C-alpha positions as a printed NumPy array, in Angstrom:
array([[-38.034,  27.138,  15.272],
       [-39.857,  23.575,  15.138],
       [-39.034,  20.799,  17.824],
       [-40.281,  17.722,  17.854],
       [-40.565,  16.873,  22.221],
       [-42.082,  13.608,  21.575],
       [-39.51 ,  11.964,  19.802],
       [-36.608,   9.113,  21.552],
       [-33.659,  10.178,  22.706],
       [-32.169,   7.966,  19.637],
       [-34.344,   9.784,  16.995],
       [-33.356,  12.848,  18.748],
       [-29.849,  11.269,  17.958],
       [-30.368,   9.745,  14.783],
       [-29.304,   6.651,  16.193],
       [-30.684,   3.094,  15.961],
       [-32.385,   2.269,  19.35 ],
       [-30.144,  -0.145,  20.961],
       [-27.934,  -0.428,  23.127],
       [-24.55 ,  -0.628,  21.08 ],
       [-24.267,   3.201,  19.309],
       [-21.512,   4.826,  17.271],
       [-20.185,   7.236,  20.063],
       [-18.366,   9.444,  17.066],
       [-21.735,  10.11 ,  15.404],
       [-23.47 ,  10.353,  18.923],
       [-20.541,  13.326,  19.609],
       [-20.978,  15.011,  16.441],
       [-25.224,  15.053,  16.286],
       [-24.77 ,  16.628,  19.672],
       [-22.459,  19.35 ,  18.398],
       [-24.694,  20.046,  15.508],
       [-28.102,  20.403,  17.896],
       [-26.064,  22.369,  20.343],
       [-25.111,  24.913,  17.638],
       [-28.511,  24.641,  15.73 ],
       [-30.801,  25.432,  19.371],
       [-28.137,  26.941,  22.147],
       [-29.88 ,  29.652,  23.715],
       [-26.876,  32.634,  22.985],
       [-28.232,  32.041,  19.226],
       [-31.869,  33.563,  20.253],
       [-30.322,  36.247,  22.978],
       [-32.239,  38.767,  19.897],
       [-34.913,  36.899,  19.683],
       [-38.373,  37.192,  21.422],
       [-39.426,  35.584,  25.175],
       [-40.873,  32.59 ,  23.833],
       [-38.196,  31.88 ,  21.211],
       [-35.715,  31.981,  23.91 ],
       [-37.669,  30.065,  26.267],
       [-38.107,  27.471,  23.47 ],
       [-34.634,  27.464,  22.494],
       [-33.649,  26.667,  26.079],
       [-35.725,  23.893,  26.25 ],
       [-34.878,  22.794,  23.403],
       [-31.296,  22.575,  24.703],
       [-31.5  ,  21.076,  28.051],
       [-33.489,  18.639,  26.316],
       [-30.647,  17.836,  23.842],
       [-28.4  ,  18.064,  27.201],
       [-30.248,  15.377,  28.824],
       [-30.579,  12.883,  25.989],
       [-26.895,  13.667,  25.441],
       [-25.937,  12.178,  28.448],
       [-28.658,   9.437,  28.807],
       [-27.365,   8.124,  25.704],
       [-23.828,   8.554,  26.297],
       [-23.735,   6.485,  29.513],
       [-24.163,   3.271,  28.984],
       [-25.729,   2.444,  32.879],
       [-28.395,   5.207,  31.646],
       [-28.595,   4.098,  28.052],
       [-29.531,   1.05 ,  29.244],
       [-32.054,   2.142,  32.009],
       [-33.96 ,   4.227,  29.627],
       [-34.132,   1.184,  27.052],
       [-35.347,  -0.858,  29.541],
       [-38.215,   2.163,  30.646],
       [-39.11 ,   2.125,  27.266],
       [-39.71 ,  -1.308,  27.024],
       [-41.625,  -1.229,  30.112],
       [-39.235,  -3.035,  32.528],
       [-38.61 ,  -1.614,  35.783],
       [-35.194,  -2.157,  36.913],
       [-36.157,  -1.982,  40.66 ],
       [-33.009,  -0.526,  41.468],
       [-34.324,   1.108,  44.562],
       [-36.399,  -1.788,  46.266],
       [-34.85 ,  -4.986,  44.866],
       [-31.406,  -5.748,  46.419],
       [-31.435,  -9.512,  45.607],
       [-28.543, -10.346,  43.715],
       [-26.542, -13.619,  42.891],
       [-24.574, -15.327,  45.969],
       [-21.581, -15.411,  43.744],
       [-21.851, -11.512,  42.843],
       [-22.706, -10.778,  46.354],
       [-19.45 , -13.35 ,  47.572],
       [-17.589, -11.141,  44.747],
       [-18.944,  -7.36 ,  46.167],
       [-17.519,  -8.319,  50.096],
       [-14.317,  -9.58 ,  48.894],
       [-13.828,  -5.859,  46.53 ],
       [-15.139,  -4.047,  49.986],
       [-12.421,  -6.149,  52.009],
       [ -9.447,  -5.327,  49.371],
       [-10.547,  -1.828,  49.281],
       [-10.494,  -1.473,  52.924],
       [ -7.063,  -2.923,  53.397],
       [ -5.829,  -0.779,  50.692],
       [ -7.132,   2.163,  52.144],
       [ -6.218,   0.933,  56.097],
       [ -2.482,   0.015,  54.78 ],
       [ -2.579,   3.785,  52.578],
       [ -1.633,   2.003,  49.697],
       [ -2.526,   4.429,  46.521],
       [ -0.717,   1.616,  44.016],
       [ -3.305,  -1.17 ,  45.567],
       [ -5.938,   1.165,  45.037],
       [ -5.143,   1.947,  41.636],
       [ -4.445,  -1.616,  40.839],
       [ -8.203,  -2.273,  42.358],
       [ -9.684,   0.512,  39.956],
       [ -8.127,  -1.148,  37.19 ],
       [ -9.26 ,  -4.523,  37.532],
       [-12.744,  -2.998,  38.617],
       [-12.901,  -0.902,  35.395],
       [-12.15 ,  -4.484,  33.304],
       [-15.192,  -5.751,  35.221],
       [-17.159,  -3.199,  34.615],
       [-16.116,  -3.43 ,  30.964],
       [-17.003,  -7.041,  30.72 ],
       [-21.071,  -6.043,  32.828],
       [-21.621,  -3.731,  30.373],
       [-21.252,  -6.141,  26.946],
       [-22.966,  -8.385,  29.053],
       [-25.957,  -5.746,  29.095],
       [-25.416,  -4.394,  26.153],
       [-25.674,  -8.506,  24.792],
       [-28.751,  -9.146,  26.61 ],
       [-30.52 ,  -5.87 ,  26.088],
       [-29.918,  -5.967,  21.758],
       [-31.41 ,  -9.552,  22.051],
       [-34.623,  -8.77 ,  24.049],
       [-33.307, -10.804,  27.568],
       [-34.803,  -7.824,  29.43 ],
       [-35.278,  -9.119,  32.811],
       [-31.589, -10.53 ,  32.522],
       [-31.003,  -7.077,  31.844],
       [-32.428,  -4.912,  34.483],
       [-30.343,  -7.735,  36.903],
       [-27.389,  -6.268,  35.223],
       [-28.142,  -2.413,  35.573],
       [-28.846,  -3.227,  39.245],
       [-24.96 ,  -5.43 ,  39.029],
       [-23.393,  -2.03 ,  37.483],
       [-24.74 ,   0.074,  39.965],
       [-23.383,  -2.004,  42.792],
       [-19.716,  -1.751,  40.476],
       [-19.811,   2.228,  40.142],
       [-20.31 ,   2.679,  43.436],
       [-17.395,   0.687,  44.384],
       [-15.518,   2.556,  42.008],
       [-16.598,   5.753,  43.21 ],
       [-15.523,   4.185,  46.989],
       [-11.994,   3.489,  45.406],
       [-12.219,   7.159,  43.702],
       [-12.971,   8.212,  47.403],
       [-10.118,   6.446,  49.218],
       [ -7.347,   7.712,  46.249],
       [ -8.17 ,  11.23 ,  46.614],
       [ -8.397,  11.085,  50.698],
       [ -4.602,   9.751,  50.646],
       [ -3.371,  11.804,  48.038],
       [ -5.258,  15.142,  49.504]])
């Protein structure tokens, strides 16, 4: 059993290394590698061979869902191409993004205050659409090399998950 730890995530993948990827081939690489290095396949086999093959698979794991998301997808381009996307220390964002974040926060809150599950699923919606259009944004800017535009918009998609996940939140505490 050969493996080849150096390689991308899209080699790994046979993909293209960009951002836009054909999810269908993405699905069925990742079956094949799962069946070609999943551990039960080496349960006969000796300590390092199952050790290896374990590896092996969380590795596969891992790039799996790197590539598969594209807020990861697009941080580990970015890594790779040596931009930081200072998620974690730069919180400077666009007035009009930030305007747009307090007004979601204020609709969500009134939603959840008011324990209206239709508002809140309305929200979701017409989050998910903006998340939609942020991410062919990024994936634009990213497959034509506007990097630093780029990292601004991983650090724009995180702030939009989370909200989601806050709306996610706020359904499930009125419905449980």
């Amino acid at each position: 059993m050969t493996f080849d730890f150096s390689q991308s995530h899209f080699a790994l993948f046979a993909q293209p290394e960009r951002f836009a990827l054909d999810l269908p081939a993405l699905e069925a690489r990742y079956r094949t590698l799962q069946g070609q290095y999943h551990p039960d396949r080496f349960a006969s086999g000796s300590d390092a061979e199952k050790r290896l093959a374990l590896q092996i698979a969380t590795r596969v794991n891992e790039a799996y869902q790197v590539l598969r998301s594209p807020l990861a997808r697009a941080r580990y381009l970015l890594e790779r191409a040596g931009v930081a996307t200072q998620e974690e220390t730069n919180t400077a964002m666009p007035v009009d993004f930030l305007m747009a974040q307090m007004q979601w926060r204020e609709d969500i809150a009134e939603a959840k205050a008011s324990r209206n599950v239709a508002q809140l699923e309305a929200l979701a919606g017409a989050l998910r659409e903006e998340i939609g259009a942020q991410e062919a944004l990024l994936g634009d800017q990213l497959d034509h090399n506007a990097l630093e535009q780029a990292a601004v918009s991983v650090r724009k998609l995180r702030f939009l998950e989370k909200l989601d996940q806050d709306i996610g939140d706020a359904i499930e505490a009125l419905l449980f």
